[in-house]
Short mmCIF file of C-alpha atoms in Angstrom, two decimals:
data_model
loop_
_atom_site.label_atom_id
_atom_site.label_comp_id
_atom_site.label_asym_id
_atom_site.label_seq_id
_atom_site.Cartn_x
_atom_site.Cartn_y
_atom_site.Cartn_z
CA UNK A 1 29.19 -96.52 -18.69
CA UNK A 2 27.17 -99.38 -18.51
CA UNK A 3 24.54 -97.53 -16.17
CA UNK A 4 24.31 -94.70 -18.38
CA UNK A 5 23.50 -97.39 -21.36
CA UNK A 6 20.92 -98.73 -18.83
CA UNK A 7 19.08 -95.21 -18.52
CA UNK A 8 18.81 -94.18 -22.19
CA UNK A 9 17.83 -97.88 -23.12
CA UNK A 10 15.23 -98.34 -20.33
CA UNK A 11 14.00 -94.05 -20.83
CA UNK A 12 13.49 -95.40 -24.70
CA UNK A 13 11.69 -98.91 -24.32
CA UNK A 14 9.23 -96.90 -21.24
CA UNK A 15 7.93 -94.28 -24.29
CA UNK A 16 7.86 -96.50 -26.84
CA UNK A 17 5.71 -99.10 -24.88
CA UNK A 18 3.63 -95.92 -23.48
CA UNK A 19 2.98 -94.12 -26.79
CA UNK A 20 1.35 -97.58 -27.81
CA UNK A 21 -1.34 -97.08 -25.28
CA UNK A 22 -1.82 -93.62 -25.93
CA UNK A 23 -5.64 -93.55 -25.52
CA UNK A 24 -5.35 -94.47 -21.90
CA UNK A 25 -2.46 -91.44 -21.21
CA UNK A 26 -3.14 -88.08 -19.36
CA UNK A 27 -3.16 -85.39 -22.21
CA UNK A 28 -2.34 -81.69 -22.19
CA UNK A 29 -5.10 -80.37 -23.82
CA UNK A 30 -4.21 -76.75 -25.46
CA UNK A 31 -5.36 -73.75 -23.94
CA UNK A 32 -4.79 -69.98 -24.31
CA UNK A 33 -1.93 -70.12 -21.37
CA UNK A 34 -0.61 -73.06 -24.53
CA UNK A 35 2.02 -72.93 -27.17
CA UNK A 36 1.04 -76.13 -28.72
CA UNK A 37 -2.78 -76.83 -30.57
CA UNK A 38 -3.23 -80.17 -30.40
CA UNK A 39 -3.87 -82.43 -27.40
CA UNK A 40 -0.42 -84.32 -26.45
CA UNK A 41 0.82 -87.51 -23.79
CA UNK A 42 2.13 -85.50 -21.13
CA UNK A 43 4.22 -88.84 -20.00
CA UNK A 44 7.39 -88.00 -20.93
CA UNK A 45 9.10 -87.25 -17.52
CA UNK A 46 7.78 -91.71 -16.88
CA UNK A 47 10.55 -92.46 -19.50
CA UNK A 48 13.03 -90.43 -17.56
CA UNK A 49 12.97 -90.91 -14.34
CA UNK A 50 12.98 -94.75 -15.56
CA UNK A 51 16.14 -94.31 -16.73
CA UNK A 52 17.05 -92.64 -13.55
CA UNK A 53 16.26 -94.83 -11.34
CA UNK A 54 17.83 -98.02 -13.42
CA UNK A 55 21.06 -95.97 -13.46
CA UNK A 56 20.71 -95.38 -9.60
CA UNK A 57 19.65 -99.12 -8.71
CA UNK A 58 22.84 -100.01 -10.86
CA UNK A 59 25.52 -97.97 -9.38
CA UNK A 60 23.78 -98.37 -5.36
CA UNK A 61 25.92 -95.65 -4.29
CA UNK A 62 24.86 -94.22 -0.41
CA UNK A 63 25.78 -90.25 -1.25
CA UNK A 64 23.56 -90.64 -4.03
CA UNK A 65 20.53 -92.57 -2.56
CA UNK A 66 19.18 -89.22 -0.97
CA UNK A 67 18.55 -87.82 -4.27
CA UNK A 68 17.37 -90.56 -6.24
CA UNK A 69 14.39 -90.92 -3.04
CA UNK A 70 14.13 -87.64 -3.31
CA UNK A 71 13.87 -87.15 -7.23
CA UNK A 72 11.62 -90.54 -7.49
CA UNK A 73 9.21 -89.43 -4.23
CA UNK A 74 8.40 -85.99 -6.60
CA UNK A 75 7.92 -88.12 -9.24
CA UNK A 76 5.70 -90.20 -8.15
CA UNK A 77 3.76 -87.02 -6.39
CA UNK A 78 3.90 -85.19 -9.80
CA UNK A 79 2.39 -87.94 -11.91
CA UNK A 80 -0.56 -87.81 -9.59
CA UNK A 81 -0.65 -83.92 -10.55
CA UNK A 82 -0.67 -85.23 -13.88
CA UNK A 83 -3.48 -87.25 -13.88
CA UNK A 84 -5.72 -86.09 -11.38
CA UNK A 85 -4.44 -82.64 -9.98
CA UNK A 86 -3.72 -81.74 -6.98
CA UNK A 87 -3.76 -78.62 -4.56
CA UNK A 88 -0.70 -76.61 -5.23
CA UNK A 89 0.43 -76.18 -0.95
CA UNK A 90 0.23 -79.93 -1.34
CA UNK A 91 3.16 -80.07 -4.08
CA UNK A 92 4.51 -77.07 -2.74
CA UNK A 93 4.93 -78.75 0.84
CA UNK A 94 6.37 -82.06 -0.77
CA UNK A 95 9.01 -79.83 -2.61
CA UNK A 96 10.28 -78.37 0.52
CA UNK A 97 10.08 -81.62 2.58
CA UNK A 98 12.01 -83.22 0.03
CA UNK A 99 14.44 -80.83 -0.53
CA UNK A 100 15.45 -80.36 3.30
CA UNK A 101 15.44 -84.23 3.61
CA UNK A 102 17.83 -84.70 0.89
CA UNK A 103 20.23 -81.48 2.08
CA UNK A 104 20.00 -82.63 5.67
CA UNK A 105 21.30 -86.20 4.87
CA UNK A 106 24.39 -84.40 2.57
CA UNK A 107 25.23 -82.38 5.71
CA UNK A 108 23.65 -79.32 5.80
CA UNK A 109 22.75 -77.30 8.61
CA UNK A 110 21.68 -73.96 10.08
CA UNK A 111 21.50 -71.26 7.47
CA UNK A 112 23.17 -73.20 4.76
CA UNK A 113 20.20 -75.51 4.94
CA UNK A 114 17.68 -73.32 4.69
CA UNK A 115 19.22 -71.23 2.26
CA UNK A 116 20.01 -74.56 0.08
CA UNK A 117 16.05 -75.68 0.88
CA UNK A 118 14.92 -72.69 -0.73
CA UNK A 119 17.54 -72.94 -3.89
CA UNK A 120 16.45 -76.32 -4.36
CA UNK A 121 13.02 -75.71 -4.03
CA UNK A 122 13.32 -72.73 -6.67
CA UNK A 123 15.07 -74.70 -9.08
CA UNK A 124 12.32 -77.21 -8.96
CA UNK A 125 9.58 -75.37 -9.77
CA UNK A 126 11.43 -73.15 -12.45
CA UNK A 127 12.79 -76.03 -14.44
CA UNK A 128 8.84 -76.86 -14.06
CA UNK A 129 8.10 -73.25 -15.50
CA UNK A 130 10.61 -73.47 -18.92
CA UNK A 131 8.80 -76.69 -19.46
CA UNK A 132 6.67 -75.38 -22.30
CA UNK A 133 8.03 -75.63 -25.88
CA UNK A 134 9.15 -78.76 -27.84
CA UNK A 135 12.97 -80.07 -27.04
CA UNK A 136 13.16 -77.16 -24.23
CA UNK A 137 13.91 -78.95 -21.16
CA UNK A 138 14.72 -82.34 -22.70
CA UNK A 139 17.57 -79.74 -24.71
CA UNK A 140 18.50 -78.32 -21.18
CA UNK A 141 18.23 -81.71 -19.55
CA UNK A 142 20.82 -83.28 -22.34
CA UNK A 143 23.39 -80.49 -21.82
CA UNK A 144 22.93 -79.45 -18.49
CA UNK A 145 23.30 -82.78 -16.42
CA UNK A 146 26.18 -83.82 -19.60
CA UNK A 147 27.95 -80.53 -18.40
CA UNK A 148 28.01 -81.82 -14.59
CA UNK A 149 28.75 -85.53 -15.57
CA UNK A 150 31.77 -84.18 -17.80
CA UNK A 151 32.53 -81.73 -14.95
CA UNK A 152 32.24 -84.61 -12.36
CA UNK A 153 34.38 -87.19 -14.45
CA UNK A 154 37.39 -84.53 -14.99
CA UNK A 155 37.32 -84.15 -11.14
CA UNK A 156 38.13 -87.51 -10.75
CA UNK A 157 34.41 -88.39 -9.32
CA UNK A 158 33.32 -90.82 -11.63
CA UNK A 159 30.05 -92.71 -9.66
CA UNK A 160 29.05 -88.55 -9.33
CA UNK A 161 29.48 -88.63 -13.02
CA UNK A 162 27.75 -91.67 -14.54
CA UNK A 163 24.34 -90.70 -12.48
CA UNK A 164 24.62 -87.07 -13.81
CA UNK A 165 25.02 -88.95 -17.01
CA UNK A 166 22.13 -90.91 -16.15
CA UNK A 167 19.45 -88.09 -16.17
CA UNK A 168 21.03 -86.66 -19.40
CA UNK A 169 21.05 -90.61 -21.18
CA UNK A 170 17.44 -91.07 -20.10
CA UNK A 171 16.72 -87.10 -21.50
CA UNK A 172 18.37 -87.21 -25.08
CA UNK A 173 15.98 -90.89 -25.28
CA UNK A 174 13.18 -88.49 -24.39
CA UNK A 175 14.07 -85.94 -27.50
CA UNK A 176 13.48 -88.77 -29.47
CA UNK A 177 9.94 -88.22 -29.18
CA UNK A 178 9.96 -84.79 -27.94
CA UNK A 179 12.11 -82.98 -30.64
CA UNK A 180 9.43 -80.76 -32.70
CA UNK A 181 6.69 -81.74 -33.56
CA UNK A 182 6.70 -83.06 -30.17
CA UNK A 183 4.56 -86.86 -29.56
CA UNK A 184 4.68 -86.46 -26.16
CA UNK A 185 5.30 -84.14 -23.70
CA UNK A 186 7.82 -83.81 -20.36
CA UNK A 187 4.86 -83.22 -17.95
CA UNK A 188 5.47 -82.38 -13.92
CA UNK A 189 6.72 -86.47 -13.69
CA UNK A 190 9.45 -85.09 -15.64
CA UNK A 191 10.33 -81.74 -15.18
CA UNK A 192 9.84 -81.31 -11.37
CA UNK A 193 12.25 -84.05 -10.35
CA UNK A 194 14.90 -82.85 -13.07
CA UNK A 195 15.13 -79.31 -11.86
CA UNK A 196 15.36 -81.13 -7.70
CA UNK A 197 18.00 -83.16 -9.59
CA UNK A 198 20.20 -80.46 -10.73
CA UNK A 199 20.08 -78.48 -7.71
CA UNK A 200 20.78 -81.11 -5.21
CA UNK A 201 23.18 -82.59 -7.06
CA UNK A 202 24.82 -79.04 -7.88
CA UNK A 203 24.85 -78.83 -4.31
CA UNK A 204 26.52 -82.07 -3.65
CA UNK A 205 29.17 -81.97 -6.43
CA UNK A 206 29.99 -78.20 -5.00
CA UNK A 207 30.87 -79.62 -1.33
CA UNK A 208 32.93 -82.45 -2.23
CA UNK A 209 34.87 -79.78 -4.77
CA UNK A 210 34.21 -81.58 -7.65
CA UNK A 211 33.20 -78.27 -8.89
CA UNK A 212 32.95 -74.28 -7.92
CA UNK A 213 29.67 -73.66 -6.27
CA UNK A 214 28.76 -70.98 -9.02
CA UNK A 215 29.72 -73.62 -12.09
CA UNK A 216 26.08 -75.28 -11.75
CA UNK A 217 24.33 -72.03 -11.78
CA UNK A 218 25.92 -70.58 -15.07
CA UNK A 219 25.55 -74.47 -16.69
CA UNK A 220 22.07 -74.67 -15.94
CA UNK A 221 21.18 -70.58 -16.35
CA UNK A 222 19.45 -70.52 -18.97
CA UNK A 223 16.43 -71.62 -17.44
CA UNK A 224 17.45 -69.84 -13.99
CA UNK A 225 17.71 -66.73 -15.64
CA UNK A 226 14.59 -66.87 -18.00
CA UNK A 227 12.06 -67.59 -15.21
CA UNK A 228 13.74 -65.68 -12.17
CA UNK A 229 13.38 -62.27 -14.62
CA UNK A 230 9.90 -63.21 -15.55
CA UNK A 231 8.71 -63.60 -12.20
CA UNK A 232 10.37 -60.27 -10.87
CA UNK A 233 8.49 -58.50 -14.07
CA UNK A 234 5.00 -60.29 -12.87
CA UNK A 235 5.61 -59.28 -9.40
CA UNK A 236 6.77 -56.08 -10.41
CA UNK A 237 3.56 -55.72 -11.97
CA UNK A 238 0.89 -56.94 -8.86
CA UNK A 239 0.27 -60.41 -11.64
CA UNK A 240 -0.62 -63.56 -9.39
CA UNK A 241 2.92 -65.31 -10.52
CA UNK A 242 1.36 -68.84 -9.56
CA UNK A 243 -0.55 -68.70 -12.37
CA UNK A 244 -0.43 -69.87 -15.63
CA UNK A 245 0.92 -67.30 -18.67
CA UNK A 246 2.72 -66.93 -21.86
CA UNK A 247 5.62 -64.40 -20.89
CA UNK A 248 8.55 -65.91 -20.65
CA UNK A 249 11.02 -64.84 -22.87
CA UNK A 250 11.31 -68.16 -24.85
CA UNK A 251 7.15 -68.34 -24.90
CA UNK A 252 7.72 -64.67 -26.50
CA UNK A 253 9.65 -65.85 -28.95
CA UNK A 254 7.42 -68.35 -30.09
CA UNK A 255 4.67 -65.75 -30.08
CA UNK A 256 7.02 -63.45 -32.30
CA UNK A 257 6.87 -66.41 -34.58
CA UNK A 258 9.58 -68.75 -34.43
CA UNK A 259 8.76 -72.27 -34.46
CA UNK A 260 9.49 -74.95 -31.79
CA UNK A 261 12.05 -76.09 -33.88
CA UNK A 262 13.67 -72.87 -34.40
CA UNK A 263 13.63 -72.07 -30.77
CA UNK A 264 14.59 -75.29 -29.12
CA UNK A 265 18.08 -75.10 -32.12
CA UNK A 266 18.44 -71.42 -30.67
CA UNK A 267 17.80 -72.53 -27.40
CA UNK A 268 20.59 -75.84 -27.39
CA UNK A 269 23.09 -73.11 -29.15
CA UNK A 270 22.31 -70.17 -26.21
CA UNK A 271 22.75 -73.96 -23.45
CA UNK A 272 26.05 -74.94 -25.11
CA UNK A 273 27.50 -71.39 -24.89
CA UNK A 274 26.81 -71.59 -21.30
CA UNK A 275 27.75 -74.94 -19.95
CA UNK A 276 31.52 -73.75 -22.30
CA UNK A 277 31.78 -70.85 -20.02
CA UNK A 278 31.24 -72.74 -16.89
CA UNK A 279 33.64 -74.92 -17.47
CA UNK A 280 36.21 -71.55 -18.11
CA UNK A 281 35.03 -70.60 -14.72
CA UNK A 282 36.07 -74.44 -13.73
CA UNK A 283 39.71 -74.06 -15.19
CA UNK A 284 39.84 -70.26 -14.67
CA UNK A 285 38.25 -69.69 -11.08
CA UNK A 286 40.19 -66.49 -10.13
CA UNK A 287 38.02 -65.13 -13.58
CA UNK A 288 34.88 -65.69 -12.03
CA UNK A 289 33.50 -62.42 -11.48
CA UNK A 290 34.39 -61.58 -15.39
CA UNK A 291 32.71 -64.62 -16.78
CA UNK A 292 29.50 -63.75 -14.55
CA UNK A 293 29.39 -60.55 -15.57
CA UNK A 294 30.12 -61.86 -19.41
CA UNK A 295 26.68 -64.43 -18.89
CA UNK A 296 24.84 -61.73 -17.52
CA UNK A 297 25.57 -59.06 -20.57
CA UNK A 298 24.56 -61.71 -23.09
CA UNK A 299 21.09 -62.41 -21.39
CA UNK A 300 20.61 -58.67 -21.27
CA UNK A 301 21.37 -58.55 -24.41
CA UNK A 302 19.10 -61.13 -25.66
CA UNK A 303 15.85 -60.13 -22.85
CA UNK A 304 16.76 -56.80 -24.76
CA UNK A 305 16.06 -57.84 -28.27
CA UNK A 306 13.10 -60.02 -27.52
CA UNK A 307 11.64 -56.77 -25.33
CA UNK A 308 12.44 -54.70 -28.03
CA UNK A 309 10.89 -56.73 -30.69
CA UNK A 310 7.98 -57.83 -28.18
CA UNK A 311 7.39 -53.36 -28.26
CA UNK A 312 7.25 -53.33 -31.89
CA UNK A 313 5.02 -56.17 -32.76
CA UNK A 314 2.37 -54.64 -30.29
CA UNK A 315 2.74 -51.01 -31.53
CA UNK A 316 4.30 -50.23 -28.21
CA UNK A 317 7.09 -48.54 -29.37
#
């Protein structure tokens, strides 16, 4: 407990001190790939992974250390993105070093590893991706890593739980500053060692059986879900999917014109409903296949009415 204390106190005093120098911070400057119009700290993901890392130094626990390196080397590599840029088979080659370092030293091997190296690696880029509204992936942040820690402390796992915790702590210090009208933003600091975060330790939790391998997936979906379908639609479509845009459903939805605050509530409500039915799927595991299927109809229900509305407002329909 005291750990998690640790991360949302040190996440907390990090902005706070930062926000005071806010002259000398790297700034996301809008653009027409943007949602927001004025030019914003993008030094949120500092706070967080301070947090982190206090929780991690605290509890100095050897299954863990892989992915606090790991999470803390793609931080550091990320906040040099931030400021200066850097070539994306550069990041792109520290994402799958990391990842295959951190699986090999929890024990996979052969197909499992490279199948978990390239789940890891997608997770980090797409929590990257859904980085792009107010309170988005602080929201999913909160809940998601809160879902695991809960998960992790019912299983009788309770290090596993208080550094889930930590991430979440350090987070809901974040939407502090981030809730809309955000002060600051997440930046790639933040949001590319969150979404290595949730996969590897997804991973982890799954092979000790602290939880069912698919419980992480429908917890943390609602990113998964948004960014895997609007990557198949730019493929589908011959769109360079590397590149910046503004069509992901919850960038749509913003477009239609909700606000950020609007969105991010909707957003928390549509994260809640999830991590609930992943922990059904915890209790229930013989129900599985239902509750997939049950996620899947509401998305498609949902992708449906944004589409829908998306066809109207352009006079597509």
């Amino acid at each position: 407990m005291l750990a998690v204390l640790a991360a949302f106190a040190a996440s907390w005093l990090t902005l706070g001190g930062l926000l005071k120098r806010r002259h000398v911070l790297p700034m996301d400057h809008p653009n027409a790939r943007s949602l927001h119009a004025t030019p914003t700290p993008r030094i949120g993901g500092l706070g967080i992974m301070a947090g982190v890392i206090v929780a991690g130094l605290w509890l100095a626990d050897a299954a863990l250390l892989p992915i606090l390196l790991g999470a803390t080397a793609l931080a550091g590599l990320s906040l040099a993105d931030d400021v200066r840029g850097l070539p994306v088979y550069v990041r792109f080659l520290a994402h799958f070093v990391a990842a295959a370092a951190c699986l090999l030293t929890l024990g996979l091997s052969g197909w499992s590893l490279l199948a978990g190296t390239l789940a890891v690696v997608w997770m980090t880029n797409l929590y990257n991706f859904m980085d792009g509204a107010d309170g988005l992936a602080g929201g999913m942040a909160v809940i998601g890593f809160g879902a695991l820690a809960l998960a992790a402390w019912l299983g009788d796992a309770p290090v596993l739980a208080a550094f889930c915790a930590a991430p979440a702590a350090a987070a809901l210090a974040f939407l502090r500053f981030n809730f809309p009208p955000a002060r600051l933003f997440m930046g790639d600091a933040g949001s590319i060692p969150l979404g290595f975060m949730a996969a590897t330790l997804g991973i982890l939790g799954a092979r000790q059986g602290v939880w069912p391998w698919a419980f992480p997936l429908i917890v943390f979906s609602p990113f998964i879900v948004d960014a895997t379908a609007t990557l198949a639609r730019r493929a589908s479509r011959g769109e360079k999917v590397w590149r910046a845009h503004r069509s992901h459903y919850y960038q749509r939805v913003v477009l239609l014109g909700a606000s950020h605050r609007q969105l991010a509530v909707a957003a928390w409500g549509l994260m809640l409903a999830m991590a609930a039915l992943g922990f059904l799927l915890r209790s229930f595991p013989q129900q599985a296949t239902a509750l997939l299927i049950l996620s899947a109809a509401i998305y498609l229900l949902i992708f449906f009415a944004i589409d829908r509305r998306w066809r109207l407002a352009r006079n597509e329909v």
